[in-house]
Short mmCIF file of C-alpha atoms in Angstrom, two decimals:
data_model
loop_
_atom_site.label_atom_id
_atom_site.label_comp_id
_atom_site.label_asym_id
_atom_site.label_seq_id
_atom_site.Cartn_x
_atom_site.Cartn_y
_atom_site.Cartn_z
CA UNK A 159 0.01 0.02 -0.03
CA UNK A 160 2.85 2.45 0.82
CA UNK A 161 4.39 1.71 -2.54
CA UNK A 162 1.18 2.59 -4.37
CA UNK A 163 0.91 5.89 -2.48
CA UNK A 164 4.46 6.68 -3.17
CA UNK A 165 3.96 5.84 -6.93
CA UNK A 166 0.78 7.93 -6.94
CA UNK A 167 2.75 10.94 -5.32
CA UNK A 168 5.56 10.54 -7.88
CA UNK A 169 3.13 10.49 -10.81
CA UNK A 170 1.30 13.53 -9.55
CA UNK A 171 4.67 15.35 -9.13
CA UNK A 172 5.80 14.56 -12.59
CA UNK A 173 2.51 15.54 -14.07
CA UNK A 174 2.66 18.95 -12.13
CA UNK A 175 6.22 19.48 -13.41
CA UNK A 176 5.10 18.74 -17.01
CA UNK A 177 2.15 21.24 -16.60
CA UNK A 178 4.53 23.85 -15.03
CA UNK A 179 6.95 23.55 -17.82
CA UNK A 180 4.19 23.72 -20.44
CA UNK A 181 3.08 27.06 -18.85
CA UNK A 182 6.55 28.39 -18.85
CA UNK A 183 6.96 27.60 -22.61
CA UNK A 184 3.64 29.32 -23.37
CA UNK A 185 4.64 32.41 -21.40
CA UNK A 186 8.01 32.48 -23.19
CA UNK A 187 6.14 32.21 -26.54
CA UNK A 188 4.08 35.30 -25.52
CA UNK A 189 7.23 37.30 -24.67
CA UNK A 190 8.84 36.26 -27.89
CA UNK A 191 5.69 37.24 -29.75
CA UNK A 192 5.67 40.65 -28.13
CA UNK A 193 9.29 41.16 -28.96
CA UNK A 194 8.51 40.56 -32.56
CA UNK A 195 5.86 43.14 -32.61
CA UNK A 196 8.06 45.54 -30.73
CA UNK A 197 10.84 45.10 -33.27
CA UNK A 198 8.58 45.83 -36.19
CA UNK A 199 7.04 48.87 -34.33
CA UNK A 200 10.51 50.29 -33.81
CA UNK A 201 11.50 49.69 -37.44
CA UNK A 202 8.26 51.65 -38.38
CA UNK A 203 9.00 54.34 -35.94
CA UNK A 204 12.62 54.76 -37.27
CA UNK A 205 11.31 55.04 -40.89
CA UNK A 206 8.76 57.86 -39.99
CA UNK A 207 11.21 60.64 -39.58
CA UNK A 208 12.72 60.09 -43.04
CA UNK A 209 9.17 59.92 -44.51
CA UNK A 210 8.14 63.16 -42.74
CA UNK A 211 11.22 64.98 -43.89
CA UNK A 212 10.57 63.73 -47.51
CA UNK A 213 7.02 65.00 -47.45
CA UNK A 214 8.12 68.30 -45.81
CA UNK A 215 10.26 69.03 -48.80
CA UNK A 216 7.28 68.94 -50.99
CA UNK A 217 4.54 70.32 -48.95
CA UNK A 218 4.97 73.46 -47.02
CA UNK A 219 1.39 73.98 -45.62
CA UNK A 220 0.46 70.49 -44.48
CA UNK A 221 2.00 70.86 -41.05
CA UNK A 222 -0.97 69.46 -39.10
CA UNK A 223 -0.75 66.06 -40.67
CA UNK A 224 3.07 65.89 -40.22
CA UNK A 225 2.85 67.05 -36.71
CA UNK A 226 0.18 64.44 -35.95
CA UNK A 227 2.48 61.64 -37.35
CA UNK A 228 5.46 62.92 -35.39
CA UNK A 229 3.54 63.22 -32.16
CA UNK A 230 2.04 59.71 -32.29
CA UNK A 231 5.40 58.35 -33.06
CA UNK A 232 6.76 59.99 -30.05
CA UNK A 233 3.85 58.76 -27.96
CA UNK A 234 4.36 55.17 -29.08
CA UNK A 235 8.12 55.37 -28.14
CA UNK A 236 7.33 56.79 -24.72
CA UNK A 237 4.97 54.11 -23.68
CA UNK A 238 6.28 51.10 -21.55
CA UNK A 239 7.03 48.02 -23.38
CA UNK A 240 4.47 46.04 -21.47
CA UNK A 241 1.51 48.35 -22.06
CA UNK A 242 -0.07 46.25 -24.85
CA UNK A 243 -3.39 48.18 -24.89
CA UNK A 244 -1.73 51.51 -24.79
CA UNK A 245 0.56 50.60 -27.69
CA UNK A 246 -2.34 49.08 -29.65
CA UNK A 247 -4.31 52.44 -29.30
CA UNK A 248 -1.36 54.59 -30.29
CA UNK A 249 -0.23 52.42 -33.20
CA UNK A 250 -3.61 52.26 -34.60
CA UNK A 251 -3.84 56.12 -34.53
CA UNK A 252 -0.49 56.23 -36.16
CA UNK A 253 -1.61 53.94 -38.96
CA UNK A 254 -4.44 56.32 -39.65
CA UNK A 255 -2.17 59.30 -39.59
CA UNK A 256 0.16 57.60 -42.03
CA UNK A 257 -2.86 56.84 -44.26
CA UNK A 258 -3.63 60.57 -44.15
CA UNK A 259 0.03 61.24 -45.07
CA UNK A 260 -0.03 59.05 -48.09
CA UNK A 261 -3.35 60.40 -49.26
CA UNK A 262 -1.86 63.88 -48.98
CA UNK A 263 0.79 62.78 -51.49
CA UNK A 264 -1.94 62.48 -54.07
CA UNK A 265 -2.11 66.32 -54.25
CA UNK A 266 1.63 66.62 -54.98
CA UNK A 267 2.72 64.94 -58.23
CA UNK A 268 6.39 65.79 -57.68
CA UNK A 269 6.12 63.94 -54.38
CA UNK A 270 4.51 60.98 -55.88
CA UNK A 271 7.17 60.76 -58.50
CA UNK A 272 10.03 61.02 -55.95
CA UNK A 273 12.09 57.88 -55.81
CA UNK A 274 12.95 58.45 -52.19
CA UNK A 275 9.11 58.79 -51.27
CA UNK A 276 8.38 55.70 -53.32
CA UNK A 277 11.03 53.68 -51.52
CA UNK A 278 9.90 54.81 -48.07
CA UNK A 279 6.36 53.99 -48.96
CA UNK A 280 7.30 50.55 -50.10
CA UNK A 281 9.44 49.95 -46.89
CA UNK A 282 6.44 51.02 -44.81
CA UNK A 283 4.10 48.68 -46.55
CA UNK A 284 6.64 45.80 -45.91
CA UNK A 285 6.86 46.75 -42.16
CA UNK A 286 2.99 46.98 -41.91
CA UNK A 287 2.84 43.39 -43.37
CA UNK A 288 5.45 42.33 -40.83
CA UNK A 289 3.60 43.89 -37.98
CA UNK A 290 0.47 42.02 -38.99
CA UNK A 291 2.34 38.74 -39.00
CA UNK A 292 3.88 39.55 -35.66
CA UNK A 293 0.52 40.48 -34.24
CA UNK A 294 -0.98 37.09 -35.36
CA UNK A 295 1.89 35.18 -33.83
CA UNK A 296 1.71 37.03 -30.58
CA UNK A 297 -2.14 36.73 -30.35
CA UNK A 298 -1.88 33.07 -31.09
CA UNK A 299 0.72 32.63 -28.29
CA UNK A 300 -1.57 34.73 -25.95
CA UNK A 301 -4.49 32.47 -26.77
CA UNK A 302 -2.45 29.33 -25.96
CA UNK A 303 -1.22 30.80 -22.63
CA UNK A 304 -4.71 32.03 -21.57
CA UNK A 305 -6.30 28.59 -22.51
CA UNK A 306 -3.67 26.95 -20.36
CA UNK A 307 -4.12 29.39 -17.45
CA UNK A 308 -7.76 28.85 -17.34
CA UNK A 309 -8.16 25.08 -18.20
CA UNK A 310 -8.30 22.38 -15.65
CA UNK A 311 -5.82 20.93 -14.37
CA UNK A 312 -3.20 23.46 -15.64
CA UNK A 313 -5.12 26.21 -13.82
CA UNK A 314 -4.27 24.74 -10.54
CA UNK A 315 -0.48 24.97 -11.36
CA UNK A 316 -1.01 28.43 -12.99
CA UNK A 317 -2.61 29.76 -9.85
CA UNK A 318 0.04 28.23 -7.53
CA UNK A 319 2.91 29.88 -9.44
CA UNK A 320 1.10 33.11 -10.28
CA UNK A 321 0.83 32.67 -14.09
CA UNK A 322 -1.53 35.26 -15.32
CA UNK A 323 -3.40 35.69 -18.60
CA UNK A 324 -1.81 37.88 -21.15
CA UNK A 325 -3.46 40.72 -23.06
CA UNK A 326 -4.16 40.52 -26.79
CA UNK A 327 -2.79 43.05 -29.11
CA UNK A 328 -5.98 44.39 -30.47
CA UNK A 329 -7.05 47.56 -32.23
CA UNK A 330 -10.22 48.96 -30.71
CA UNK A 331 -11.35 51.35 -33.39
CA UNK A 332 -12.57 49.51 -36.50
CA UNK A 333 -11.34 52.36 -38.74
CA UNK A 334 -7.82 51.73 -37.32
CA UNK A 335 -7.98 48.13 -38.38
CA UNK A 336 -7.55 48.98 -42.06
CA UNK A 337 -3.93 49.18 -43.13
CA UNK A 338 -3.47 52.27 -45.24
CA UNK A 339 -3.03 51.23 -49.03
CA UNK A 340 -2.32 53.90 -51.46
CA UNK A 341 -1.24 53.21 -55.05
CA UNK A 342 0.74 55.60 -57.08
#
């Protein structure tokens, strides 16, 4: 009888260790996913000053749009890295402002014809696509972690070791969900 109880305790301990390690792996995948989003957002933030300067050279009276893009870029950079909801809100507004910036280029044929502007626009499109892929990966990792944190029996281990649900990287405003696409 003592051997049976001992075997049962060992089996339960091994099962708890397996669940704990699975939770750690899922948490690491969420952190890796967020890192991927952060890298792409930084790439976009680094591209924006070049884009703004290029547009400034062709437009002299469109300061409101340019200032909005610059301010939103600064807001996004100033937010703490773990503020997922705040970053999603600011990045969505930045996407809208960039859309207005590209729409503005329609009124300036010389700007549209500029190779520098065209290259920056193409780079930004590529970064937007990379952000979307990183967001999908991150949200998938968040889903897996949240399911594990809430599901029995892993929720017992999660509660014991203070694993918490992660926050999805979502855009709240439907208008922000559309990636600006402008063809020249």
